[in-house]
Coordinates of C-alpha atoms and ligand atoms in Angstrom, one line a residue:
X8 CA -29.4 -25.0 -7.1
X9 CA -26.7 -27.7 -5.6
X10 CA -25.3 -26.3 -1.8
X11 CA -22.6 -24.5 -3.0
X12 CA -24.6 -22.2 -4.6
X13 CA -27.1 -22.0 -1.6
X14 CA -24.5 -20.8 0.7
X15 CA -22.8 -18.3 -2.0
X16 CA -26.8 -16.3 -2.6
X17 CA -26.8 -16.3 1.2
X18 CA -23.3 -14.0 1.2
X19 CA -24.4 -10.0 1.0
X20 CA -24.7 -8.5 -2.5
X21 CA -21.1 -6.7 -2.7
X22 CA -19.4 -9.8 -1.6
X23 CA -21.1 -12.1 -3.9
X24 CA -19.7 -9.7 -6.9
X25 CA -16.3 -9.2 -5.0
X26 CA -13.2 -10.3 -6.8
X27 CA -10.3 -11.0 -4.2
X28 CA -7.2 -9.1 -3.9
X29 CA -4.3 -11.3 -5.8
X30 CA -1.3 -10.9 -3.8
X31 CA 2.4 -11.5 -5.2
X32 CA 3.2 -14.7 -6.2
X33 CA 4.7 -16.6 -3.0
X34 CA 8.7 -17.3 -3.5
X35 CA 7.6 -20.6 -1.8
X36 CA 5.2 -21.6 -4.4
X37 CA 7.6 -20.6 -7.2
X38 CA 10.1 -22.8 -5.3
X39 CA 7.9 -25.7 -5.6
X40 CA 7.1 -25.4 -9.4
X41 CA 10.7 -24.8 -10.5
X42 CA 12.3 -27.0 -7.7
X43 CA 15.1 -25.3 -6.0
X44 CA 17.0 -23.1 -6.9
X45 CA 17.8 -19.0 -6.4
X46 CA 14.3 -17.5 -6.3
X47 CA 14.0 -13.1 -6.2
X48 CA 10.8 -11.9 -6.1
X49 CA 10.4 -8.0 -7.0
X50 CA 6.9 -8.5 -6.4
X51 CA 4.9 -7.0 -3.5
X52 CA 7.1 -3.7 -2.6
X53 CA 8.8 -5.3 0.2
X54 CA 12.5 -3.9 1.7
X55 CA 14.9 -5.7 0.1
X56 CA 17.0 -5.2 3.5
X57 CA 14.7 -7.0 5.5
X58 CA 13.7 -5.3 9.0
X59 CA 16.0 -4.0 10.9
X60 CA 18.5 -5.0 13.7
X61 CA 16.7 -3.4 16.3
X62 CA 13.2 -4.8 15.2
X63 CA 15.1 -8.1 15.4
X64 CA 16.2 -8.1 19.0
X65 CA 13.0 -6.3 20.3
X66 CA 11.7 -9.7 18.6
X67 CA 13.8 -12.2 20.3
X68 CA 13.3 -10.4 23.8
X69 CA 9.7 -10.6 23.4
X70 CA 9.4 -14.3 22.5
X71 CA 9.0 -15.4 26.4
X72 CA 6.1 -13.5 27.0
X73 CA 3.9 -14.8 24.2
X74 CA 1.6 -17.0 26.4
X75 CA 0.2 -13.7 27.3
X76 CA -2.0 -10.9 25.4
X77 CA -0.5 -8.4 23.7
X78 CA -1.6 -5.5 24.9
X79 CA -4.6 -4.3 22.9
X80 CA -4.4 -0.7 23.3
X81 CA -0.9 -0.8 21.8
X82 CA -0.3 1.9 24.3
X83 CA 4.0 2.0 24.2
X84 CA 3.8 2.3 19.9
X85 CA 1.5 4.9 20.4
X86 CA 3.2 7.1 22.1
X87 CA 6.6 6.6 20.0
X88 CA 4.4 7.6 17.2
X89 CA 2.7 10.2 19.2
X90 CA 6.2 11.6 19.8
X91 CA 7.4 11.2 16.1
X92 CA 5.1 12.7 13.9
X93 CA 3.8 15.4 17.1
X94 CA 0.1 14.4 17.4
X95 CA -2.0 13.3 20.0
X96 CA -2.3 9.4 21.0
X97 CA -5.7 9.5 20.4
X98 CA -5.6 10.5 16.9
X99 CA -3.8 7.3 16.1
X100 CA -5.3 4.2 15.1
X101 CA -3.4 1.0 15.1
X102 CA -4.5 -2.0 12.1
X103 CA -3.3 -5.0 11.3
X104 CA -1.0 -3.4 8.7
X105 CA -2.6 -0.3 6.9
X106 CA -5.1 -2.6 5.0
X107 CA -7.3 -3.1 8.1
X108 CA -7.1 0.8 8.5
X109 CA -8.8 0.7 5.1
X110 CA -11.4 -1.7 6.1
X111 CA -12.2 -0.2 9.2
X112 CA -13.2 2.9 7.4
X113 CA -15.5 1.5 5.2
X114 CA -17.0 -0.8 8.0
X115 CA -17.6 2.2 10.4
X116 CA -18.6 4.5 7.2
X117 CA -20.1 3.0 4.7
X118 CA -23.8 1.5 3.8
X119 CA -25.3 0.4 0.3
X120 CA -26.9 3.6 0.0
X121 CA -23.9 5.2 -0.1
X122 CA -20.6 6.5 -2.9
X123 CA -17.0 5.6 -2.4
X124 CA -14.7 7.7 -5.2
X125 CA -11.1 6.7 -5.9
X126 CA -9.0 6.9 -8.9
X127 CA -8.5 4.4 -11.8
X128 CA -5.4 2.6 -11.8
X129 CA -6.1 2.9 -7.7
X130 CA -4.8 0.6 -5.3
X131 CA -6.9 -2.4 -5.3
X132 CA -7.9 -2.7 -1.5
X133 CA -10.5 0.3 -2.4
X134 CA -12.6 -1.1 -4.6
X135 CA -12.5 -4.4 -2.2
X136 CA -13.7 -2.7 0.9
X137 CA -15.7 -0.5 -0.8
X138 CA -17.8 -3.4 -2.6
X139 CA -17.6 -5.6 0.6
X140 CA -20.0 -2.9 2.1
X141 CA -22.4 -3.0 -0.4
X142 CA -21.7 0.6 -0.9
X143 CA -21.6 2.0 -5.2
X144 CA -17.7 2.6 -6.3
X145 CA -17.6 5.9 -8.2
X146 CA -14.0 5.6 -10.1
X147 CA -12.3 9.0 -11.9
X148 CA -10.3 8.5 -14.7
X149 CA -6.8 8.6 -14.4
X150 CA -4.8 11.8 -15.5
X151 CA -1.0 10.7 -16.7
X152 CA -1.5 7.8 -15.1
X153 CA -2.3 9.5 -11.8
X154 CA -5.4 10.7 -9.6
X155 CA -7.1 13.5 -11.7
X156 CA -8.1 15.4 -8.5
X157 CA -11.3 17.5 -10.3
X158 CA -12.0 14.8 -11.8
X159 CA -12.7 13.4 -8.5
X160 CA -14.2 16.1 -7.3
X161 CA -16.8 16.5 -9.9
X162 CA -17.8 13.2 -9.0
X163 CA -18.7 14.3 -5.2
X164 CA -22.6 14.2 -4.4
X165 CA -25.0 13.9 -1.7
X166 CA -23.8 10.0 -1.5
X167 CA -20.8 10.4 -1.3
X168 CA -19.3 9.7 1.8
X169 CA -15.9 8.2 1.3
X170 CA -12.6 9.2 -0.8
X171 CA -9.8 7.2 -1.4
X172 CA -6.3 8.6 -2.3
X173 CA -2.7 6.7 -2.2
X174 CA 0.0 9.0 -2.3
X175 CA 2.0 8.3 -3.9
X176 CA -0.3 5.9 -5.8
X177 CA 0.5 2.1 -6.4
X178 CA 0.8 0.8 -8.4
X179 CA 1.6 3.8 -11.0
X180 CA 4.0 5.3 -7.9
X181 CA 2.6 8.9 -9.2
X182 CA 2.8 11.8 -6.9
X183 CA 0.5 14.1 -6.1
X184 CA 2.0 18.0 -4.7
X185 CA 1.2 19.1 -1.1
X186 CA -0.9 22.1 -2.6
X187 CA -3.0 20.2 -5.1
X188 CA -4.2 18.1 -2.4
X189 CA -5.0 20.4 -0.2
X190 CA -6.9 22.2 -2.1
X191 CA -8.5 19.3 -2.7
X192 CA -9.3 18.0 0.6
X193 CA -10.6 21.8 1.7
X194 CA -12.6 21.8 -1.5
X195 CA -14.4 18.4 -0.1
X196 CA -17.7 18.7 1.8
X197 CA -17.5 18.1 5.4
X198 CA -19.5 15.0 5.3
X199 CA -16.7 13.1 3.2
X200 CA -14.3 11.4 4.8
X201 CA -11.1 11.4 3.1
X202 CA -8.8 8.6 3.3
X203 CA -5.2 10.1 2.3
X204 CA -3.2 6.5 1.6
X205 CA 0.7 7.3 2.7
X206 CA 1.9 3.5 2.7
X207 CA 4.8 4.7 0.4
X208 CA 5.6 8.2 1.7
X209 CA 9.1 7.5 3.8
X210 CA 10.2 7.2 0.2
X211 CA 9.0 10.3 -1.3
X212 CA 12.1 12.9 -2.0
X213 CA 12.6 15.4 0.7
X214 CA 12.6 17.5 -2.0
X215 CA 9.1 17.3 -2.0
X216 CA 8.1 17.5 2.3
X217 CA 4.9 15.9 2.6
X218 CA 3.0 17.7 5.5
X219 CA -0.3 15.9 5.3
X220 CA -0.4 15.9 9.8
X221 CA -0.7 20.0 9.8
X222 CA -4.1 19.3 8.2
X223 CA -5.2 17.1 10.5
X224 CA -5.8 19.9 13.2
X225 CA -8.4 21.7 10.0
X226 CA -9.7 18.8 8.5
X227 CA -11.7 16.1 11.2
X228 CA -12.7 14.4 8.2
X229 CA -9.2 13.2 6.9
X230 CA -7.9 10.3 7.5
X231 CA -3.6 9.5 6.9
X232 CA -2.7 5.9 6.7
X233 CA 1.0 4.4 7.1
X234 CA 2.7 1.1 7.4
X235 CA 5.3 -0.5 8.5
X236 CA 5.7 -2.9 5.3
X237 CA 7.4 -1.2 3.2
X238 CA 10.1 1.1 4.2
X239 CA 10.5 -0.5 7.4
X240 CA 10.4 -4.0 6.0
X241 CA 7.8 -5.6 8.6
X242 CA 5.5 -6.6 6.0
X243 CA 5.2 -10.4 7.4
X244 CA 4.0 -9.3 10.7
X245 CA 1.7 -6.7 9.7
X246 CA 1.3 -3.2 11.2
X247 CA 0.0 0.0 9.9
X248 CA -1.7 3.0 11.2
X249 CA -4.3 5.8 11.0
X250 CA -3.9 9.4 12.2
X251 CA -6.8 11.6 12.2
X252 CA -8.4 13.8 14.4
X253 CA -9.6 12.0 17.9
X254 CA -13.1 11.8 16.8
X255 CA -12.4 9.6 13.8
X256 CA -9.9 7.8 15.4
X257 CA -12.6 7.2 18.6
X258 CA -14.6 5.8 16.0
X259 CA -12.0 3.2 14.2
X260 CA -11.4 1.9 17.5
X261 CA -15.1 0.9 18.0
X262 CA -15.1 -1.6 15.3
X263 CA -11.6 -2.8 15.5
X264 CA -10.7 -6.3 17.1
X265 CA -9.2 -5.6 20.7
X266 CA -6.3 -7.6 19.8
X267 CA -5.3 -7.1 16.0
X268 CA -1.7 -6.6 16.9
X269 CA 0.4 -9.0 18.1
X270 CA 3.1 -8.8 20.8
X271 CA 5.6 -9.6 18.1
X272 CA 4.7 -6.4 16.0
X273 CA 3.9 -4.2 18.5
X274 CA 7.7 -4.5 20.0
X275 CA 9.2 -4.4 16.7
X276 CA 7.5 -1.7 15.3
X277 CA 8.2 0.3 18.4
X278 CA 12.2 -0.7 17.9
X279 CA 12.0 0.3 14.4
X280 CA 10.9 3.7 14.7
X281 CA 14.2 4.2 16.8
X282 CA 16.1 2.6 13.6
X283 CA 16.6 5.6 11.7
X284 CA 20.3 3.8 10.4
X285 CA 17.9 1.3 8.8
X286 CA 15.4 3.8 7.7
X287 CA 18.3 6.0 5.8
X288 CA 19.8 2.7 4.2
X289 CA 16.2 1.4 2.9
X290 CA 15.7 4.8 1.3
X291 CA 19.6 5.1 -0.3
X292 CA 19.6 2.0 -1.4
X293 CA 15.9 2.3 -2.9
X294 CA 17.0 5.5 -4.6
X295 CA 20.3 4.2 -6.0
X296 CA 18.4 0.5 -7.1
X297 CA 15.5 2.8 -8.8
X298 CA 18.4 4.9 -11.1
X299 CA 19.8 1.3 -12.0
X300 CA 16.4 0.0 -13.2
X301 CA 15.6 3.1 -15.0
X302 CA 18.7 3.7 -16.7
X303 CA 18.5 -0.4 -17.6
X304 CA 15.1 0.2 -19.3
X305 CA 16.9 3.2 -21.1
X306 CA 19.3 1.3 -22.4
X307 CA 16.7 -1.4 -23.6
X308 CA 14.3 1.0 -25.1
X309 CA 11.9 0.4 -22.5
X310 CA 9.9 3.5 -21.5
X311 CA 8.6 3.5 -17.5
X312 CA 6.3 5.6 -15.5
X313 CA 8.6 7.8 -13.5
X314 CA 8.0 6.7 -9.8
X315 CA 8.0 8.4 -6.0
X316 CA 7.3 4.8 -4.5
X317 CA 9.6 1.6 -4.2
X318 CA 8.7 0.3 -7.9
X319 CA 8.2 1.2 -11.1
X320 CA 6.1 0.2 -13.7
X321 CA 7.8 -0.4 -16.9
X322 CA 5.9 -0.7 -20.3
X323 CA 6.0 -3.8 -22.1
X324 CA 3.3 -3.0 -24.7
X325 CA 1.9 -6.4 -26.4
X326 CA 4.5 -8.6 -24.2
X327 CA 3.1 -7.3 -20.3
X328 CA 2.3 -11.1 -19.7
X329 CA 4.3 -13.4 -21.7
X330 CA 7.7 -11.1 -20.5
X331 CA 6.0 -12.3 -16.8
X332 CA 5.9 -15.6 -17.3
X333 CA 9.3 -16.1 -19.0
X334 CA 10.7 -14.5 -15.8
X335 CA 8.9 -16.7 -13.5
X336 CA 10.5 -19.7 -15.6
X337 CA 14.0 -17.4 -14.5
X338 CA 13.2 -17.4 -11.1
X339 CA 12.3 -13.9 -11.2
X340 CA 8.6 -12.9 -9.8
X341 CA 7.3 -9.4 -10.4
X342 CA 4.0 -8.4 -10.6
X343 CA 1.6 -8.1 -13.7
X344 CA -1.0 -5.4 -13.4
X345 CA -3.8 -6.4 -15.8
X346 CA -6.3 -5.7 -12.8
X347 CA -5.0 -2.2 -12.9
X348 CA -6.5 -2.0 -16.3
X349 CA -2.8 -1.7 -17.1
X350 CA -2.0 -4.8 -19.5
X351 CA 0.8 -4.0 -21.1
X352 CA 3.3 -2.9 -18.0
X353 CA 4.8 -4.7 -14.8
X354 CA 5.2 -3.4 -12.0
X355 CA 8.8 -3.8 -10.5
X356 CA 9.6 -4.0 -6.7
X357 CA 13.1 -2.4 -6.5
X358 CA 15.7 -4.9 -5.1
X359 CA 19.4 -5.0 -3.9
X360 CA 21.9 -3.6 -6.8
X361 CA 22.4 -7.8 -7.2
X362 CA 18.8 -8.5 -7.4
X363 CA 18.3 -5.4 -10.0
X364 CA 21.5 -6.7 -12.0
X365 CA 20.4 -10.2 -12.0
X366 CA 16.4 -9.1 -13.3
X367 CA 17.8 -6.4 -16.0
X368 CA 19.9 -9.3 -17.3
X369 CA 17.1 -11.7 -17.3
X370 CA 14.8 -8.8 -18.7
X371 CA 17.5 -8.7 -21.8
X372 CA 17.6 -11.9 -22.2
X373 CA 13.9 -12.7 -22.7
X374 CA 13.0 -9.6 -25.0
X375 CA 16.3 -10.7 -27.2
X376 CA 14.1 -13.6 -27.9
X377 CA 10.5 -12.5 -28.2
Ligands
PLP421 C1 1.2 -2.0 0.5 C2 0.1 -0.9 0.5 C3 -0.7 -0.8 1.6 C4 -0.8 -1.6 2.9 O1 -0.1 -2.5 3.2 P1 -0.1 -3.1 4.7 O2 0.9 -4.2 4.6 O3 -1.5 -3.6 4.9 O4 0.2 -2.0 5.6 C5 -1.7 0.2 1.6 N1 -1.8 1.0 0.6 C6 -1.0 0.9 -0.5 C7 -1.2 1.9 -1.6 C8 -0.1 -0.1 -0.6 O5 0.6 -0.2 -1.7

């Protein structure tokens, strides 16, 4: 056994077996492979608007105080968010961005005696926090491409003592109805703690209310996570957030860092919550860039999985990967999802009308020539 090894059988069990999360490919290191060069990257769900004004200038009039600590109870976002969504400060939880939510959960919840469920074709932070614990990852097949919610539930034992759902899911962008999961989460024992995964709901169709908060006041054991990457396009300074009831939240705040938000982020994501111009735009112009892609992959015989997110996975069948690279070689980086145990589709970001024009052209292009 040389060193390396040595130090790799001294890491726990779970983390030994743990494969990391792939993130997007960088625009930078596309940049550097192709030389320069225009460069869109429908890759990692990100607002194609970039953040808002007023997240800009809360920004800027920060900057002078950075020699200082932010302030670790994040006490002026909570309450905006306290106010917003009509809960209690302490049944929020701040992370750095909605992943750390996810790992604080397993941290404060889970040990290797115990069962984490979540769904196939599940968002792939789950299994990563779930393993990193040590604890066993129960997974439920997929029904159309979404969570099969008996299925889950069938799989619910003495061990059990997590649940994972993303509504709607990424990367399928499936949608689950307000009923079915709350009959659902009352259906789950009171010794599961259900994690219900919003990152993507400011996009979801108000045709469709999500109302996840009333349950809080039934359910102690639920857990609502949200973000500020996506619709409000602060995804490079990372912010997201966990409501629950106070006694969960007391106990996410005992294993989180005292500072995992910085003073940049805290005074943006306070500015963009009073942005609702910005919010409004992102959605619109998600809505209207999600009917171009669609009615592109019509037109190209392309069939898609019909999505409540900010992407959309379009099928590729054999060609998933080669279709990938020949749009990296474009300039074009979207995102494969072979890990999803989904080889044959890619998952589109939705972009600017330009950015969608410019992939559904390249997207012709290549499968004229496959
Ligand atoms: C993007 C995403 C998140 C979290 O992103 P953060 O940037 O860490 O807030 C969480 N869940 C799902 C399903 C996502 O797609």
């Amino acid at each position: 056994m040389d060193n390396k090894d040595k130090v790799y059988n001294l890491a726990v069990a779970g983390v030994q077996q743990l494969i990391p999360y792939k993130p997007g490919k960088p625009i930078e290191e596309l940049e550097r492979e192709l030389g320069l060069g225009r460069i869109i990257k429908l890759a990692s769900n990100e607002n194609p608007l970039g953040p808002g004004k007023k997240a800009l200038a809360a920004i800027q009039a920060i900057l002078p105080e950075l020699a200082l600590y932010p302030d670790g109870s994040g006490f002026l976002l909570k309450q905006a968010l306290a106010k917003k969504y009509a809960v209690d400060v302490d049944q929020i939880t701040l992370g750095n961005g909605s992943n750390e939510i996810l790992e604080l959960v397993a941290r404060a919840f889970l040990t290797p005696e115990l069962e984490v469920i979540f769904s196939q074709h599940a968002f792939a932070v789950y299994p990563i926090v779930t393993q990193a614990a040590g604890a066993t990852a129960v997974v439920a097949p997929a029904l159309n491409y979404g969570h099969d919610l008996d299925a889950m539930l069938e799989r619910v034992s003495e061990k059990t003592r997590l649940v994972f759902i993303a509504n709607p899911n990424n990367p399928t962008g499936t949608l689950l109805s307000q009923a079915s999961l709350e009959r659902f989460i009352s259906a789950l024992p009171d010794t599961v703690v259900c994690v219900l995964d919003e990152a993507y709901f400011e996009f979801v169709s108000s045709a469709e209310p999500i109302n996840s908060i009333d349950w809080l006041k039934r359910y102690p054991n639920l857990l609502i996570t949200r973000t500020f990457s996506k619709a409000y396009g602060l995804a490079g300074l990372r912010m997201g957030y966990g409501l629950s009831s106070p006694e969960l939240a007391n106990i996410l705040n005992r294993v989180r860092q005292p500072f995992n938000n910085n003073m940049l982020v805290l005074a943006a994501a306070e500015a963009a919550l009073t942005d609702e111009e910005h919010l409004q735009q992102t959605v619109a112009v998600n809505a209207q860039g999600m009917q171009q892609l669609t009615e592109g992959f019509k037109n190209l015989g392309l069939e898609w999985i019909p999505s409540a997110g900010n992407f959309v996975l379009v099928d590729l069948k054999q060609e998933g990967l080669p279709v990938y690279e020949a749009l990296l070689r474009k300039g074009i980086i979207v995102r494969p999802v072979g890990v999803y145990e989904l080889p044959d589709h890619l998952r589109i970001s939705i972009g600017t009308k330009e950015e969608n024009q410019l992939f559904l052209e390249a997207l012709t292009d290549i499968l004229a020539n496959v």
